[in-house]
Short mmCIF file of C-alpha atoms and ligand atoms in Angstrom, two decimals:
data_model
loop_
_atom_site.label_atom_id
_atom_site.label_comp_id
_atom_site.label_asym_id
_atom_site.label_seq_id
_atom_site.Cartn_x
_atom_site.Cartn_y
_atom_site.Cartn_z
CA MET A 948 0.15 -0.14 -0.04
CA SER A 949 1.38 3.51 -0.96
CA ALA A 950 1.88 5.84 2.14
CA GLU A 951 -0.01 8.45 0.46
CA HIS A 952 -3.37 7.00 0.99
CA PRO A 953 -5.41 7.83 3.95
CA PHE A 954 -6.56 5.40 6.14
CA VAL A 955 -9.78 4.15 7.41
CA VAL A 956 -10.85 2.41 10.86
CA LEU A 957 -13.86 0.66 11.19
CA PRO A 958 -14.76 -0.32 14.83
CA ARG A 959 -16.65 -3.39 15.56
CA GLU A 960 -19.57 -2.09 16.60
CA VAL A 961 -20.47 -0.07 13.31
CA ALA A 962 -19.47 -3.01 11.23
CA GLN A 963 -21.78 -5.05 13.22
CA ARG A 964 -24.59 -2.69 12.97
CA ILE A 965 -24.17 -2.67 9.02
CA GLU A 966 -23.93 -6.33 8.98
CA ASP A 967 -27.34 -6.52 10.96
CA ALA A 968 -28.98 -3.94 8.99
CA ASP A 969 -32.40 -4.63 7.81
CA ALA A 970 -31.25 -2.00 4.70
CA SER A 971 -28.84 -1.65 2.34
CA VAL A 972 -28.18 1.59 2.73
CA GLY A 973 -27.18 4.15 5.58
CA GLU A 974 -25.06 7.08 6.75
CA LEU A 975 -22.03 7.47 8.63
CA THR A 976 -20.39 10.07 10.72
CA LEU A 977 -16.41 10.20 11.04
CA GLN A 978 -13.76 12.06 12.48
CA TYR A 979 -10.72 13.06 10.16
CA LEU A 980 -7.46 13.07 12.27
CA PRO A 981 -4.87 14.89 10.35
CA SER A 982 -2.28 14.49 12.07
CA GLU A 983 -2.70 10.63 11.50
CA ASP A 984 -4.41 11.37 8.02
CA MET A 985 -6.94 8.75 8.93
CA TYR A 986 -10.75 8.66 9.42
CA VAL A 987 -12.51 6.60 12.08
CA VAL A 988 -16.09 5.93 11.66
CA ARG A 989 -17.88 6.85 14.95
CA ARG A 990 -21.62 6.88 14.34
CA VAL A 991 -23.61 4.85 12.14
CA ALA A 992 -27.18 4.89 11.17
CA VAL A 993 -29.80 2.33 10.01
CA ASN A 994 -33.37 3.54 8.87
CA GLY A 995 -32.39 7.10 10.27
CA VAL A 996 -31.32 5.86 13.42
CA GLY A 997 -27.78 6.82 14.19
CA VAL A 998 -25.88 5.37 17.07
CA GLN A 999 -22.57 7.09 18.36
CA VAL A 1000 -19.91 4.34 18.69
CA ARG A 1001 -17.83 4.69 21.99
CA LEU A 1002 -13.73 3.28 21.50
CA SER A 1003 -12.69 3.93 25.18
CA ASP A 1004 -10.14 1.16 25.04
CA TYR A 1005 -8.61 2.81 22.09
CA PRO A 1006 -7.53 6.67 22.68
CA THR A 1007 -6.37 7.73 19.41
CA LEU A 1008 -9.73 6.51 17.84
CA ASN A 1009 -11.70 9.08 20.11
CA TRP A 1010 -9.44 11.68 19.12
CA GLU A 1011 -11.69 14.54 17.90
CA GLY A 1012 -11.17 15.99 14.20
CA THR A 1013 -12.83 17.18 11.37
CA VAL A 1014 -16.40 15.62 11.00
CA PHE A 1015 -17.52 14.08 7.70
CA ILE A 1016 -20.56 12.67 6.47
CA GLY A 1017 -20.62 9.64 4.46
CA GLN A 1018 -22.36 6.52 3.57
CA TRP A 1019 -22.37 2.60 3.98
CA MET A 1020 -23.61 0.27 1.39
CA THR A 1021 -24.31 -3.68 1.62
CA LYS A 1022 -23.55 -5.34 -1.48
CA PRO A 1023 -24.05 -1.89 -3.79
CA ALA A 1024 -22.26 -3.90 -7.03
CA PRO A 1025 -20.93 -7.12 -7.89
CA GLY A 1026 -17.00 -7.17 -7.87
CA ILE A 1027 -16.57 -3.43 -6.08
CA ASN A 1028 -14.46 -4.60 -3.59
CA GLU A 1029 -12.18 -6.38 -5.69
CA LYS A 1030 -11.92 -3.50 -7.85
CA HIS A 1031 -10.96 -1.16 -4.74
CA LEU A 1032 -7.95 -3.60 -3.83
CA ASP A 1033 -6.84 -3.46 -7.61
CA MET A 1034 -7.22 0.32 -7.93
CA LEU A 1035 -5.17 0.47 -3.97
CA ARG A 1036 -2.14 -1.45 -5.75
CA ARG A 1037 -1.95 0.44 -8.88
CA GLY A 1038 -1.25 3.32 -6.31
CA ALA A 1039 -2.32 6.68 -4.72
CA ASP A 1040 -3.05 8.75 -7.50
CA VAL A 1041 -5.18 6.08 -9.22
CA HIS A 1042 -8.98 6.93 -9.18
CA ALA A 1043 -12.23 6.20 -10.86
CA PRO A 1044 -14.21 8.55 -12.99
CA TYR A 1045 -17.10 9.60 -11.08
CA ALA A 1046 -19.64 9.27 -13.63
CA ASP A 1047 -18.70 5.40 -14.09
CA PHE A 1048 -19.23 4.82 -10.10
CA LYS A 1049 -22.30 6.50 -10.13
CA ASP A 1050 -23.80 4.77 -12.30
CA SER A 1051 -22.63 1.34 -11.11
CA LEU A 1052 -23.94 2.25 -7.51
CA PRO A 1053 -26.93 4.45 -8.32
CA SER A 1054 -27.60 5.10 -4.57
CA LEU A 1055 -24.29 6.98 -3.93
CA LEU A 1056 -25.26 10.68 -3.18
CA ASP A 1057 -23.96 13.16 -4.88
CA PRO A 1058 -21.03 15.10 -3.19
CA GLY A 1059 -21.52 18.32 -5.27
CA THR A 1060 -18.50 20.32 -4.73
CA LYS A 1061 -17.34 18.40 -1.48
CA THR A 1062 -15.96 15.25 -0.90
CA GLY A 1063 -17.91 12.56 -0.08
CA PHE A 1064 -17.26 9.05 1.66
CA LEU A 1065 -18.65 5.75 1.32
CA ILE A 1066 -17.87 2.38 2.89
CA THR A 1067 -18.98 -0.62 0.70
CA HIS A 1068 -19.57 -4.05 2.45
CA ASP A 1069 -19.96 -7.35 0.62
CA PRO A 1070 -20.48 -10.27 2.89
CA ASP A 1071 -19.86 -12.84 -0.30
CA ILE A 1072 -16.61 -12.25 -0.96
CA PRO A 1073 -15.57 -15.72 -2.62
CA ALA A 1074 -12.71 -17.58 -0.43
CA ASP A 1075 -10.07 -17.35 -3.22
CA TRP A 1076 -10.63 -13.61 -3.45
CA LEU A 1077 -10.12 -13.32 0.32
CA THR A 1078 -6.91 -15.05 0.19
CA LEU A 1079 -5.65 -12.56 -2.36
CA GLY A 1080 -6.58 -9.58 0.09
CA VAL A 1081 -10.00 -8.17 -0.88
CA GLN A 1082 -11.82 -7.67 2.26
CA GLN A 1083 -15.50 -7.65 3.07
CA TYR A 1084 -15.24 -3.82 3.62
CA ALA A 1085 -13.66 -1.19 1.40
CA ALA A 1086 -13.62 2.58 1.76
CA TRP A 1087 -13.56 5.40 -0.70
CA LEU A 1088 -13.39 9.34 -1.17
CA VAL A 1089 -15.90 10.23 -3.71
CA ASN A 1090 -15.60 13.74 -5.73
CA ARG A 1091 -16.87 14.68 -8.51
CA GLU A 1092 -12.85 14.60 -10.26
CA GLY A 1093 -12.83 10.99 -9.07
CA VAL A 1094 -13.11 8.36 -6.63
CA ARG A 1095 -10.42 7.05 -5.02
CA PRO A 1096 -9.94 4.03 -2.47
CA MET A 1097 -8.48 4.13 0.68
CA PRO A 1098 -7.29 1.57 2.82
CA LEU A 1099 -9.58 0.41 5.76
CA ALA A 1100 -9.00 -1.76 9.11
CA VAL A 1101 -12.06 -3.71 10.61
CA GLU A 1102 -11.93 -4.25 14.53
CA PRO A 1103 -11.77 -7.90 14.51
CA ALA A 1104 -14.49 -9.57 16.38
CA LYS A 1105 -12.04 -12.08 18.15
CA LEU A 1106 -9.20 -10.38 20.21
CA GLY A 1107 -6.92 -11.62 22.94
CA LEU A 1108 -5.12 -15.04 23.51
CA GLY A 1109 -7.93 -17.08 21.63
CA GLN A 1110 -6.34 -15.46 18.29
CA LEU A 1111 -3.63 -18.06 18.65
CA GLU A 1112 -5.85 -20.96 19.66
CA GLY A 1113 -4.83 -24.11 17.52
CA LYS A 1114 -1.11 -22.65 17.26
CA TRP A 1115 -0.58 -22.35 20.97
CA PRO A 1116 -2.13 -24.45 23.92
CA VAL A 1117 -3.93 -21.38 24.85
CA ALA A 1118 -6.47 -23.60 26.75
CA ASP A 1119 -4.19 -25.39 28.54
CA LEU A 1120 -2.45 -22.11 30.16
CA GLN A 1121 -5.87 -20.76 30.54
CA ARG A 1122 -6.10 -23.23 33.46
CA ALA A 1123 -2.49 -22.66 34.88
CA ARG A 1124 -1.72 -20.61 38.15
CA ILE A 1125 1.70 -19.45 38.84
CA ALA A 1126 2.57 -17.38 41.96
CA VAL A 1127 5.43 -14.62 41.28
CA VAL A 1128 7.36 -13.80 44.26
CA GLY A 1129 9.14 -10.26 44.14
CA ILE A 1130 7.57 -7.61 41.69
CA GLY A 1131 10.40 -5.78 41.13
CA SER A 1132 12.10 -5.30 37.68
CA ILE A 1133 12.99 -8.86 36.99
CA GLY A 1134 9.42 -9.81 38.48
CA GLY A 1135 7.23 -7.45 36.53
CA ALA A 1136 8.53 -8.65 33.41
CA VAL A 1137 8.17 -12.29 34.59
CA ALA A 1138 4.15 -11.36 35.44
CA GLN A 1139 3.72 -9.53 31.95
CA ALA A 1140 5.53 -12.42 29.83
CA LEU A 1141 3.10 -15.05 31.78
CA ALA A 1142 0.08 -13.14 31.09
CA GLN A 1143 1.31 -13.05 27.28
CA TYR A 1144 1.96 -16.66 27.12
CA GLY A 1145 -1.42 -16.96 28.36
CA VAL A 1146 -1.27 -18.34 31.90
CA GLY A 1147 -4.91 -17.88 33.50
CA THR A 1148 -3.74 -16.95 37.22
CA VAL A 1149 -0.69 -15.18 37.88
CA ASP A 1150 -0.58 -14.21 41.72
CA LEU A 1151 1.73 -11.45 42.26
CA VAL A 1152 3.60 -11.40 45.92
CA ASP A 1153 5.38 -8.32 46.76
CA PRO A 1154 5.17 -6.25 50.27
CA ASP A 1155 6.75 -2.98 48.34
CA ARG A 1156 5.68 0.18 47.16
CA PHE A 1157 6.57 1.53 43.62
CA LEU A 1158 8.69 4.73 44.06
CA TRP A 1159 10.75 7.03 41.60
CA HIS A 1160 14.00 5.19 41.55
CA ASN A 1161 12.35 1.70 40.43
CA MET A 1162 11.32 3.31 37.16
CA VAL A 1163 14.36 3.21 35.07
CA ARG A 1164 14.58 -0.66 35.59
CA HIS A 1165 10.62 -1.45 35.88
CA VAL A 1166 7.91 -2.16 33.46
CA LEU A 1167 5.90 -0.21 35.06
CA GLY A 1168 6.11 3.78 34.70
CA PRO A 1169 4.79 6.74 36.08
CA ASP A 1170 1.25 6.05 36.62
CA ALA A 1171 2.19 3.36 39.37
CA VAL A 1172 4.29 5.57 41.30
CA GLY A 1173 3.13 5.34 45.17
CA ARG A 1174 1.15 2.62 44.89
CA TYR A 1175 1.88 -1.15 45.95
CA LYS A 1176 3.88 -2.82 43.32
CA VAL A 1177 1.32 -5.79 43.34
CA ASP A 1178 -1.59 -3.50 42.83
CA ALA A 1179 0.00 -1.36 40.19
CA MET A 1180 0.85 -4.55 38.58
CA LYS A 1181 -2.70 -5.80 38.54
CA SER A 1182 -4.06 -2.83 37.13
CA VAL A 1183 -1.62 -2.93 34.14
CA LEU A 1184 -1.64 -6.65 33.63
CA GLU A 1185 -5.32 -7.09 34.05
CA LYS A 1186 -6.20 -4.28 31.71
CA ARG A 1187 -3.54 -5.18 28.58
CA TRP A 1188 -4.60 -9.20 29.18
CA PRO A 1189 -8.21 -9.43 29.90
CA ASP A 1190 -7.59 -13.28 30.04
CA THR A 1191 -5.55 -13.28 32.92
CA ALA A 1192 -6.29 -12.85 36.46
CA ALA A 1193 -3.83 -11.26 38.63
CA PRO A 1194 -4.44 -11.35 42.39
CA ALA A 1195 -2.43 -9.07 44.40
CA HIS A 1196 -0.79 -10.09 47.61
CA ARG A 1197 0.84 -7.53 49.65
CA LEU A 1198 2.95 -9.78 51.42
CA ASP A 1199 6.40 -10.70 52.23
CA VAL A 1200 7.58 -14.23 51.48
CA VAL A 1201 10.05 -14.42 54.66
CA GLU A 1202 7.63 -12.54 57.10
CA ASP A 1203 4.22 -14.02 56.07
CA ALA A 1204 5.92 -17.29 55.09
CA HIS A 1205 2.60 -18.86 57.00
CA LEU A 1206 0.43 -17.43 54.36
CA MET A 1207 2.60 -18.31 51.74
CA ARG A 1208 1.64 -22.06 52.21
CA SER A 1209 -2.01 -22.09 51.53
CA LEU A 1210 -0.92 -19.90 48.49
CA PHE A 1211 1.80 -22.40 47.06
CA ALA A 1212 -0.68 -25.25 47.78
CA GLY A 1213 -3.23 -23.70 45.37
CA VAL A 1214 -0.89 -22.99 42.43
CA ASP A 1215 0.83 -24.92 39.63
CA LEU A 1216 4.48 -23.47 40.20
CA ILE A 1217 5.96 -20.55 41.93
CA LEU A 1218 8.50 -18.17 40.44
CA CYS A 1219 10.71 -16.40 42.75
CA ALA A 1220 12.35 -13.09 41.36
CA ALA A 1221 12.89 -11.46 44.76
CA ASP A 1222 15.81 -9.76 45.59
CA GLY A 1223 18.15 -11.39 48.27
CA ILE A 1224 19.08 -14.87 49.50
CA ALA A 1225 16.33 -15.30 52.09
CA PRO A 1226 13.41 -15.20 49.79
CA ARG A 1227 15.15 -17.43 47.53
CA ARG A 1228 15.64 -19.94 50.19
CA VAL A 1229 11.88 -19.84 51.45
CA VAL A 1230 10.80 -20.46 48.06
CA SER A 1231 12.74 -23.33 47.71
CA HIS A 1232 11.81 -24.72 50.88
CA LEU A 1233 7.66 -24.17 50.49
CA ALA A 1234 7.64 -25.09 46.99
CA ARG A 1235 9.17 -28.40 47.93
CA ARG A 1236 6.96 -29.01 51.01
CA ALA A 1237 3.75 -28.00 48.78
CA GLY A 1238 5.17 -30.42 46.12
CA LYS A 1239 5.40 -27.72 43.26
CA PRO A 1240 8.10 -26.87 40.86
CA ALA A 1241 9.73 -23.62 41.58
CA ILE A 1242 11.96 -21.17 38.97
CA LEU A 1243 14.31 -18.91 40.95
CA ALA A 1244 15.66 -16.18 38.71
CA CYS A 1245 18.48 -13.34 39.97
CA VAL A 1246 21.36 -11.55 38.55
CA LEU A 1247 24.56 -11.80 40.00
CA ASP A 1248 28.04 -9.73 40.13
CA ASP A 1249 26.22 -6.26 39.75
CA GLY A 1250 24.22 -7.57 36.42
CA ALA A 1251 27.13 -9.60 34.97
CA LEU A 1252 25.52 -12.93 35.16
CA ALA A 1253 21.93 -14.22 35.57
CA GLU A 1254 20.97 -17.30 36.89
CA VAL A 1255 17.68 -19.35 36.48
CA ILE A 1256 17.37 -22.21 38.57
CA ARG A 1257 14.51 -24.79 38.38
CA LEU A 1258 13.73 -26.83 41.34
CA ARG A 1259 11.70 -29.95 41.24
CA PRO A 1260 9.70 -31.74 43.82
CA SER A 1261 11.18 -34.92 42.98
CA PRO A 1262 13.48 -37.35 45.49
CA ARG A 1263 15.68 -37.57 42.55
CA TYR A 1264 16.61 -33.68 42.81
CA GLY A 1265 17.95 -31.76 45.37
CA CYS A 1266 16.86 -28.04 46.74
CA LEU A 1267 18.40 -24.90 46.68
CA LEU A 1268 20.83 -25.19 49.46
CA CYS A 1269 22.06 -28.97 48.03
CA LEU A 1270 22.70 -27.05 44.56
CA ARG A 1271 24.63 -24.33 46.81
CA LYS A 1272 26.61 -27.18 48.57
CA SER A 1273 27.34 -29.19 45.45
CA LEU A 1274 29.01 -25.94 43.95
CA ARG A 1275 30.91 -25.23 46.99
CA ASP A 1276 32.15 -28.92 46.84
CA GLN A 1277 33.12 -28.75 43.18
CA ASN A 1278 35.03 -25.83 44.54
CA ALA A 1279 32.70 -23.68 42.09
CA LEU A 1280 33.02 -20.12 42.80
CA ASP A 1281 34.34 -17.77 45.95
CA ALA A 1282 31.15 -15.58 45.12
CA GLU A 1283 28.94 -18.41 46.04
CA ALA A 1284 30.01 -17.79 49.60
CA ALA A 1285 29.24 -14.19 49.35
CA GLN A 1286 25.97 -15.17 47.99
CA GLU A 1287 24.88 -17.34 50.90
CA LEU A 1288 25.45 -13.95 53.17
CA ASP A 1289 22.57 -11.62 53.86
CA TYR A 1290 21.23 -9.21 51.13
CA GLY A 1291 23.41 -6.09 51.62
CA THR A 1292 26.11 -7.63 53.16
CA GLY A 1293 27.30 -10.08 49.97
CA PHE A 1294 28.77 -8.38 47.00
CA ILE A 1295 27.30 -10.31 44.57
CA HIS A 1296 23.71 -10.35 44.92
CA ARG A 1297 22.91 -6.87 43.62
CA PRO A 1298 20.25 -6.45 40.97
CA MET A 1299 19.86 -2.67 41.54
CA THR A 1300 23.40 -2.24 39.53
CA ALA A 1301 21.69 -3.98 36.44
CA VAL A 1302 20.23 -2.32 33.65
CA GLY A 1303 16.30 -2.41 32.96
CA SER A 1304 16.67 -4.73 29.54
CA ASP A 1305 18.89 -7.10 30.84
CA LEU A 1306 16.90 -7.57 34.03
CA HIS A 1307 13.46 -8.13 31.71
CA LEU A 1308 15.47 -10.60 29.64
CA VAL A 1309 16.06 -12.59 32.61
CA GLY A 1310 12.52 -12.32 33.47
CA GLN A 1311 11.01 -13.44 30.12
CA PHE A 1312 13.63 -16.59 30.40
CA ALA A 1313 12.25 -17.20 33.88
CA ALA A 1314 8.67 -16.97 32.61
CA LYS A 1315 9.61 -19.34 29.68
CA ALA A 1316 11.16 -21.90 31.78
CA ALA A 1317 8.27 -21.64 33.94
CA VAL A 1318 5.67 -22.23 30.90
CA ALA A 1319 7.57 -24.72 29.55
CA THR A 1320 8.10 -26.78 32.64
CA LEU A 1321 3.96 -26.80 33.03
CA LEU A 1322 3.64 -27.74 29.54
CA GLU A 1323 5.70 -30.43 29.22
CA ALA A 1324 4.81 -32.03 32.94
CA GLN A 1325 1.19 -31.55 32.89
CA HIS A 1326 0.60 -31.92 29.13
CA GLY A 1327 3.56 -34.21 27.76
CA ASP A 1328 4.25 -31.38 25.24
CA HIS A 1329 7.78 -32.43 24.16
CA THR A 1330 8.86 -29.43 22.38
CA GLN A 1331 9.02 -27.52 25.50
CA ARG A 1332 11.82 -29.59 27.53
CA LEU A 1333 14.51 -27.36 28.60
CA PRO A 1334 18.17 -28.46 28.09
CA GLY A 1335 18.70 -28.98 31.81
CA ASP A 1336 17.44 -27.27 35.40
CA TYR A 1337 20.35 -24.79 35.99
CA ALA A 1338 20.98 -21.91 33.46
CA THR A 1339 23.71 -19.42 33.96
CA ILE A 1340 23.41 -16.58 31.54
CA GLY A 1341 26.11 -14.24 30.25
CA LEU A 1342 24.80 -10.25 30.25
CA ARG A 1343 28.30 -8.54 30.89
CA PRO A 1344 30.08 -11.49 31.96
CA PRO A 1345 34.03 -10.70 32.71
CA GLY A 1346 35.16 -14.31 32.02
CA ASP A 1347 37.39 -14.70 34.50
CA MET A 1348 34.98 -16.90 36.94
CA ALA A 1349 34.84 -20.62 37.72
CA ALA A 1350 32.03 -23.01 36.67
CA PRO A 1351 29.21 -22.91 36.30
CA PHE A 1352 29.89 -18.92 35.88
CA ASP A 1353 32.33 -19.38 33.36
CA LEU A 1354 30.89 -17.62 30.73
CA ASP A 1355 33.14 -15.26 28.28
CA ARG A 1356 30.31 -13.98 25.97
CA ALA A 1357 27.27 -12.05 26.74
CA LEU A 1358 24.06 -14.23 25.94
CA GLN A 1359 25.86 -17.11 26.30
CA VAL A 1360 23.79 -19.83 28.15
CA ASN A 1361 25.30 -22.56 30.20
CA TRP A 1362 22.79 -25.34 31.21
CA ALA A 1363 23.33 -27.98 34.41
CA GLY A 1364 21.63 -30.50 36.07
CA LEU A 1365 20.53 -30.35 39.64
CA PRO A 1366 22.46 -33.08 41.76
CA SER A 1367 20.60 -35.40 44.15
CA PRO A 1368 19.65 -34.26 47.72
CA ARG A 1369 21.77 -34.29 50.72
CA PRO A 1370 21.04 -37.47 52.99
CA ASP A 1371 21.35 -34.63 55.85
CA CYS A 1372 18.91 -32.08 53.96
CA THR A 1373 15.90 -30.88 55.83
CA THR A 1374 14.15 -29.38 52.81
CA CYS A 1375 14.89 -32.54 50.72
CA ASN A 1376 14.11 -35.21 53.51
CA PRO A 1377 11.10 -33.97 55.92
ZN1 LIG B 2668 17.72 -30.13 49.65
#
């Protein structure tokens, strides 16, 4: 399509009224938005009864502009919408002589010295033509010098994850429920990604408020300042992804661990994106007790590296502390010892020093790991098998660290497995 064509937007409500009408011709009112070179149909009349449409979900389409009066016609002439596409493809300066057009559409109003507007609706376009790009609706600018086609977009009847039905396991994930612990920069990206994957319920757990300094790294913006992170995230998620419910829990996973037990009992998986060592340990322990898989995601070493761990509630696999112990036994990394220190005293666990997009990348990675885990375990989807249970990811890797952090390239991912449980582990052996 040439860039010089003005554009036309036809809201679903208008299209529906045209499709349901017991008349074949009626009036339209449009707003022309010069900055967008776009016409938006805002009012439709059937048998002289007009209805103004509300487009509150789409602010741009509600902008006020120059008002135009137009016409709609259903099945006005065979082949008219095929002709529309042909003319559009031939370029923006292509027009049909007014007299010819009027001859084929006798109910077309004479625009006189002005410009008229017409939408032609043909519900009987052959399937062959539809695949070639002919649409049921076509828009025309009509004046005495000639009639020009305009590209038109009709708001679809079906929106949301349902559009992906048949291409993505929408129904399976709609029944899934995942708790996200920590709605910081990683957790916010996790929550957004889970909703976009179609997870039906995403429980949000975080005790903190969203403040100015959070904005530079977070998916939330100025609208959220002052609110609890979970409440602001719930508002944004449920508006953008109405297929997802996002219950907000203003809770601290460590201090409110007793409340976490009942929450974790009701979910399919727990994803911990909280800062610090203690929340990760609590999630590791409680997830194991609840018999649920858990994904732990964080960045390390001032954002140089990321770590995504999948814990599995199986006697074959150890918990977080068993993994840490096995890494220490392999003499893996001095920093491991530091990571066992409380947050604030350890030098390594400082996500606040990373850049937002790197944190979002880790969040999306962790969300994919969570969804893949459920699809493989619950629905036998072998396309969703992961290479391992423990991923380390290079973000700005220094290249001088021991395994499993021996990454020397950005975006390098090393995968490893989980160790067996330690015989004396109180998490793995209740
Ligand atoms: Zn253990």
